[in-house]
PDB file of C-alpha atoms in Angstrom:
ATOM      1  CA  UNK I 357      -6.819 -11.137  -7.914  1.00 80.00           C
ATOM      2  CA  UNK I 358      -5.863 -13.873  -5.197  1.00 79.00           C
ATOM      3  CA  UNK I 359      -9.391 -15.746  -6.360  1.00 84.00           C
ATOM      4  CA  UNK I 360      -8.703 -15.562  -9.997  1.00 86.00           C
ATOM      5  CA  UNK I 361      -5.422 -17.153  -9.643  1.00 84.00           C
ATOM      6  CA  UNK I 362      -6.333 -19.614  -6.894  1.00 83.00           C
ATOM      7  CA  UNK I 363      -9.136 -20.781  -9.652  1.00 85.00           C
ATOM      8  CA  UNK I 364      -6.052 -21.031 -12.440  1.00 86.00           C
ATOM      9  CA  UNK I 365      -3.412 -22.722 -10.425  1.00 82.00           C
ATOM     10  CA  UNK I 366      -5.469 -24.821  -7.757  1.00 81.00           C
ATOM     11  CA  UNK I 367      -8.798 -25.370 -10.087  1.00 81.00           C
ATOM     12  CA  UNK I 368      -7.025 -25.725 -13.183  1.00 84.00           C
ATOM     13  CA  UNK I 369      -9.692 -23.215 -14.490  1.00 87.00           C
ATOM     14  CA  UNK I 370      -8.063 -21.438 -18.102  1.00 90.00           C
ATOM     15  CA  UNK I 371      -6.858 -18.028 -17.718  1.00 89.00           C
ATOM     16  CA  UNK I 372      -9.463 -16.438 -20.337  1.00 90.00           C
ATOM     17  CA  UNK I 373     -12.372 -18.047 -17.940  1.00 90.00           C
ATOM     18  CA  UNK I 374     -10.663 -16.619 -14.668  1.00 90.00           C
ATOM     19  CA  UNK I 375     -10.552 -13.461 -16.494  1.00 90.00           C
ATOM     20  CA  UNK I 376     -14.030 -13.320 -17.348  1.00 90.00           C
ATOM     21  CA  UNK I 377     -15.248 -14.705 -13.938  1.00 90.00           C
ATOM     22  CA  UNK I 378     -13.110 -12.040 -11.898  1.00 87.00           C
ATOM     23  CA  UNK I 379     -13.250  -8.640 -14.215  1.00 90.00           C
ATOM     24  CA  UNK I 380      -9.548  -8.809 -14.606  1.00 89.00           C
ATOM     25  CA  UNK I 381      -7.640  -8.607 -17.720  1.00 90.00           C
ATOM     26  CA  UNK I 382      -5.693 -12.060 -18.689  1.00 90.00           C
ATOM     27  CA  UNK I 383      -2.514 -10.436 -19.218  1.00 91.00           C
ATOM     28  CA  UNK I 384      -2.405  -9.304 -15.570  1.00 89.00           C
ATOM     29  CA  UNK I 385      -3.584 -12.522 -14.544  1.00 88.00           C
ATOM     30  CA  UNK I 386      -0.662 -14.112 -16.764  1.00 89.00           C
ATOM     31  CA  UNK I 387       2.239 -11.811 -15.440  1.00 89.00           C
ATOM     32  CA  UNK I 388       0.940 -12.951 -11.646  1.00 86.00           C
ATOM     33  CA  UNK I 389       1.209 -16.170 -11.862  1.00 84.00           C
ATOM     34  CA  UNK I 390       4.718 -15.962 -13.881  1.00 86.00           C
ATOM     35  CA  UNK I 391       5.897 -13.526 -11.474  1.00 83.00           C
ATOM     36  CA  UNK I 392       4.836 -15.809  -8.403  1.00 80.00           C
ATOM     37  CA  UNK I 393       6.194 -19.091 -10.373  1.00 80.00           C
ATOM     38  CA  UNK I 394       9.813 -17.177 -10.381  1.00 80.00           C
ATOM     39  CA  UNK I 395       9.385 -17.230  -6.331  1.00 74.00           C
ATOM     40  CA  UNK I 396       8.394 -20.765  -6.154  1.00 72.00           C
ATOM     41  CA  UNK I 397       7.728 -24.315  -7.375  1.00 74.00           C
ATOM     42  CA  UNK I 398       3.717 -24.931  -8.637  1.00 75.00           C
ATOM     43  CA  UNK I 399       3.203 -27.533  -5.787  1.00 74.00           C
ATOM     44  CA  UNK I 400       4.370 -24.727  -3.269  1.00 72.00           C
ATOM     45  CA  UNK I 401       2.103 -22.139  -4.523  1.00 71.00           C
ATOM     46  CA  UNK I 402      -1.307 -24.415  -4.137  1.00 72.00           C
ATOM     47  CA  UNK I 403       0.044 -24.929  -0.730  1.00 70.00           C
ATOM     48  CA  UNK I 404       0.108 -21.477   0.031  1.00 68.00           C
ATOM     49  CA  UNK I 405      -3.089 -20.419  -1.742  1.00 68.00           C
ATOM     50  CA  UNK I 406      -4.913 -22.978  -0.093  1.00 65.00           C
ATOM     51  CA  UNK I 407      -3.528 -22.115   3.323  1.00 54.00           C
ATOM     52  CA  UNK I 408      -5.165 -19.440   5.211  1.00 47.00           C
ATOM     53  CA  UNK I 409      -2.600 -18.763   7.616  1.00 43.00           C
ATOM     54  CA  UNK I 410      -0.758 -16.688   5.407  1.00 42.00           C
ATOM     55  CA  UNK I 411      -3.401 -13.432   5.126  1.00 46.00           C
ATOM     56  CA  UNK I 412      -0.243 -10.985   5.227  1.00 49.00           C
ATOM     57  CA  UNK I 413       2.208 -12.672   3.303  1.00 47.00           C
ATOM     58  CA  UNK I 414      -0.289 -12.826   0.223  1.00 46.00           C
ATOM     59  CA  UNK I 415      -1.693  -9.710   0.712  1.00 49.00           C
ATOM     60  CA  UNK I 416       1.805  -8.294  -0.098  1.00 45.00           C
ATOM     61  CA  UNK I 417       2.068 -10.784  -3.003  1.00 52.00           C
ATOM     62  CA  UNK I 418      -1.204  -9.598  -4.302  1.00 53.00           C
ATOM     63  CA  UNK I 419      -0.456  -6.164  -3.830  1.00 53.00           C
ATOM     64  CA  UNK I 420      -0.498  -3.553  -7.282  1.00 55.00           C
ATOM     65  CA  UNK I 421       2.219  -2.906  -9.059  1.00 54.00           C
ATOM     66  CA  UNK I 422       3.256   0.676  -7.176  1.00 53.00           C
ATOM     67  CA  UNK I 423       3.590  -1.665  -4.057  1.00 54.00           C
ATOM     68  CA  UNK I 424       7.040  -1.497  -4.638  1.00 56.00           C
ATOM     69  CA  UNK I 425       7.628   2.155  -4.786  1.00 63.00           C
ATOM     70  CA  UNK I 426       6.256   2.701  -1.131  1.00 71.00           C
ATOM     71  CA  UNK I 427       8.123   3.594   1.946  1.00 78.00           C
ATOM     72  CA  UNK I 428       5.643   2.433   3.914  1.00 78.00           C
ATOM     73  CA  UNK I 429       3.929  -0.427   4.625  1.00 77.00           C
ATOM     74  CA  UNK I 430       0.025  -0.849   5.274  1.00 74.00           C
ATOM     75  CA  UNK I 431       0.598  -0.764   9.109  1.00 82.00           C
ATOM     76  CA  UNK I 432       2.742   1.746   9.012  1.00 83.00           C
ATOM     77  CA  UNK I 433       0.304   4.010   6.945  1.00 80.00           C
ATOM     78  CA  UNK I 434      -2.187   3.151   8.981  1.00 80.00           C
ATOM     79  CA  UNK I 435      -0.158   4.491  12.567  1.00 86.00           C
ATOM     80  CA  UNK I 436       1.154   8.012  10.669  1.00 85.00           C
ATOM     81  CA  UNK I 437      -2.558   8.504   9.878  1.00 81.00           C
ATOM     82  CA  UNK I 438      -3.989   7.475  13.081  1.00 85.00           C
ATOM     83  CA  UNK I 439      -1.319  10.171  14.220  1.00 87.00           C
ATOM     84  CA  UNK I 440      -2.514  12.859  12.249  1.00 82.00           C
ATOM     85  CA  UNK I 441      -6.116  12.310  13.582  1.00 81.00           C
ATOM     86  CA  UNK I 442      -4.888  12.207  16.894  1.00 85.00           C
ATOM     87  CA  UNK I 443      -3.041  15.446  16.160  1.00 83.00           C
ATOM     88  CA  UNK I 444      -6.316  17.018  14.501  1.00 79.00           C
ATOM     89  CA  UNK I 445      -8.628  16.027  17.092  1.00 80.00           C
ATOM     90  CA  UNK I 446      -6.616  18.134  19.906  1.00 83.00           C
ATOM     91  CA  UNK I 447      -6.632  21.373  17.620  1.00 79.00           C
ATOM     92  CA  UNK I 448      -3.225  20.480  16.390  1.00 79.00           C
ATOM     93  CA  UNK I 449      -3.476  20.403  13.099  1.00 73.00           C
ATOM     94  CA  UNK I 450      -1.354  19.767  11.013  1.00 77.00           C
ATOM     95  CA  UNK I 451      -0.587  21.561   7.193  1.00 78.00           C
ATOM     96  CA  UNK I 452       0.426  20.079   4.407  1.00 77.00           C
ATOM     97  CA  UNK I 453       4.111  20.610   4.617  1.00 82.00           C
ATOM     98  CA  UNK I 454       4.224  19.724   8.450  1.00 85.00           C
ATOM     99  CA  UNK I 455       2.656  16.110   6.970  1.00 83.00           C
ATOM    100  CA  UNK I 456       5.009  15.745   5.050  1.00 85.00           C
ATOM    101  CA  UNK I 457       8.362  16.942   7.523  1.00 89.00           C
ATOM    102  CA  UNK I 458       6.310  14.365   9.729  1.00 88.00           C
ATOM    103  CA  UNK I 459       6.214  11.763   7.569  1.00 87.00           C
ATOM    104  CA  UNK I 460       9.927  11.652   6.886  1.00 89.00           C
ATOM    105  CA  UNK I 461      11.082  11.784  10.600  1.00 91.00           C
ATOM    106  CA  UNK I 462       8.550   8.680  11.115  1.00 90.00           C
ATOM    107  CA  UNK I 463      10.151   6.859   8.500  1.00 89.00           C
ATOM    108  CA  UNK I 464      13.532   7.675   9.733  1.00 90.00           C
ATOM    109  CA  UNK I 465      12.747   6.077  13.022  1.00 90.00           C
ATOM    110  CA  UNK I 466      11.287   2.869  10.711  1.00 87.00           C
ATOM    111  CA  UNK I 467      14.332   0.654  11.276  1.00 81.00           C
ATOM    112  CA  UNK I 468      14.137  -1.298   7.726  1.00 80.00           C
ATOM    113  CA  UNK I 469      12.824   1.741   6.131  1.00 80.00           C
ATOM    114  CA  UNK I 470      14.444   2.615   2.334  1.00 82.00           C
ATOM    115  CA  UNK I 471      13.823   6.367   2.451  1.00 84.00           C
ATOM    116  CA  UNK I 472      14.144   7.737  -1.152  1.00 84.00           C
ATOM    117  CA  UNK I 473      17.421  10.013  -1.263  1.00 86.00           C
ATOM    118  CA  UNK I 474      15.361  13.229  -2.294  1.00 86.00           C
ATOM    119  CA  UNK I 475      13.415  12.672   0.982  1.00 86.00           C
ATOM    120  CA  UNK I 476      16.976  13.241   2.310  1.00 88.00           C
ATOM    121  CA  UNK I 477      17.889  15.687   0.502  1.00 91.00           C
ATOM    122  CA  UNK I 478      14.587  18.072   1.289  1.00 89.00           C
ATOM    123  CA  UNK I 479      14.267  16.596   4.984  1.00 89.00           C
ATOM    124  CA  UNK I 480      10.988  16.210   4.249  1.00 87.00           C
ATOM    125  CA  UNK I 481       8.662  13.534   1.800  1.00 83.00           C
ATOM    126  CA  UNK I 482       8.209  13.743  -1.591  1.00 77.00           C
ATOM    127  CA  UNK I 483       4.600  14.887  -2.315  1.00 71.00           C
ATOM    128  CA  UNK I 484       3.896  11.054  -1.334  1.00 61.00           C
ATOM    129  CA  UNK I 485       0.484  11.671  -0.152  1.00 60.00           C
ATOM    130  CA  UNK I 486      -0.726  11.012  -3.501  1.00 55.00           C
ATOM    131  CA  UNK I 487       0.757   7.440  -3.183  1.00 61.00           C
ATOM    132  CA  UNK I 488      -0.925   6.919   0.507  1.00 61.00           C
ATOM    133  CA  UNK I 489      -4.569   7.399  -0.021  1.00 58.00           C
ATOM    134  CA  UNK I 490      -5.707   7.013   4.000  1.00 61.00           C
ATOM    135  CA  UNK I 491      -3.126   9.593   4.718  1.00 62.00           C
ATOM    136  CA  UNK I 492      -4.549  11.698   1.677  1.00 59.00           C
ATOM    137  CA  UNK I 493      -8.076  11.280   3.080  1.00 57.00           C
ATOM    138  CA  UNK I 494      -7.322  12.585   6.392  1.00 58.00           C
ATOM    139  CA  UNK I 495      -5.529  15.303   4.978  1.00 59.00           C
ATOM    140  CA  UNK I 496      -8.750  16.154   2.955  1.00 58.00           C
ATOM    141  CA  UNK I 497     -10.774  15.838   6.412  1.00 58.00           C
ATOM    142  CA  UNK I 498      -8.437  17.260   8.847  1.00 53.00           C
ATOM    143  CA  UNK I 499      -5.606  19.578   7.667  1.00 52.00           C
ATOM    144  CA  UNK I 500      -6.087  23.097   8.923  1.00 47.00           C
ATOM    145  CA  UNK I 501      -3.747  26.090   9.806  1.00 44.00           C
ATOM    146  CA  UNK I 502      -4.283  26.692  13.504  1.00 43.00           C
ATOM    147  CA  UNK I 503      -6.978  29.139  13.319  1.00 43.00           C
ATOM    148  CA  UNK I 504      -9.165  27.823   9.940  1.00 43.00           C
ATOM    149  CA  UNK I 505      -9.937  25.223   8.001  1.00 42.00           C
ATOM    150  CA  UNK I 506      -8.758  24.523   5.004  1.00 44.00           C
ATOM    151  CA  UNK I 507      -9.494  21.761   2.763  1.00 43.00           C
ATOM    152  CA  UNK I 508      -7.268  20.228   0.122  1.00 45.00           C
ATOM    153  CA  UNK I 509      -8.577  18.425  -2.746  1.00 38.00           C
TER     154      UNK I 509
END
């Protein structure tokens, strides 16, 4: 996505070419680049797509559309599953409930963290593995109920 709309903006390529280059469809390629004109001016934009110092910052701009949705960040995912592991590889694993009761007290210790009110409400998440997929693959690999394994697909 980042290289189709670098070639529109910076190359001054047409949208229907950068769509054909990069497998993308030109409407998303469209709504991009009018969603990151809203943020800023064109002569700011080919500044940042040409710098490479900003990896994280366009990652997030470049991000899907669900992006938004998320509790947690790509760090963040990446520490609860690393977690889970941890907790799997010393016979402590984990089900799929306990996952979840998990994942809510992490994000409550998240200081900027918006935890969705029905997360509140349940003290627990919200079937949000679905939304997570390294947490979902662990689960796959490594949930088990202290005695057997059992895999969820």
């Amino acid at each position: 996505m980042r290289q189709a709309i670098t070639a529109v903006i910076c190359r001054n390529e047409s949208k229907y070419k950068a769509a054909r280059d990069y497998g993308l469809k030109r409407t998303t390629i469209e709504s991009r680049i009018k969603a990151l004109l809203k943020r800023n001016n064109i002569d700011e934009l080919r500044r940042q797509l040409k710098d490479s110092g900003n990896e994280t910052e366009e990652e997030m701009i470049f991000s899907n559309k669900y992006t938004s949705c998320q509790v947690f960040n790509v760090n963040q995912e990446a520490q609860l599953s690393e977690y889970i592991k941890k907790l799997a590889d010393m016979n402590y694993g984990l089900n799929y409930s306990q996952i979840r009761t998990l994942a809510y007290h992490y994000a409550k210790l998240i200081v900027d963290c918006k935890i969705p009110e029905k997360w509140k409400q349940n003290k627990m998440t919200d079937k949000y593995i679905l939304k997570y997929p390294s947490i979902f693959v662990i689960l796959c690999q490594y949930c088990f109920d202290c005695s057997k394994l059992i895999w969820i697909t």
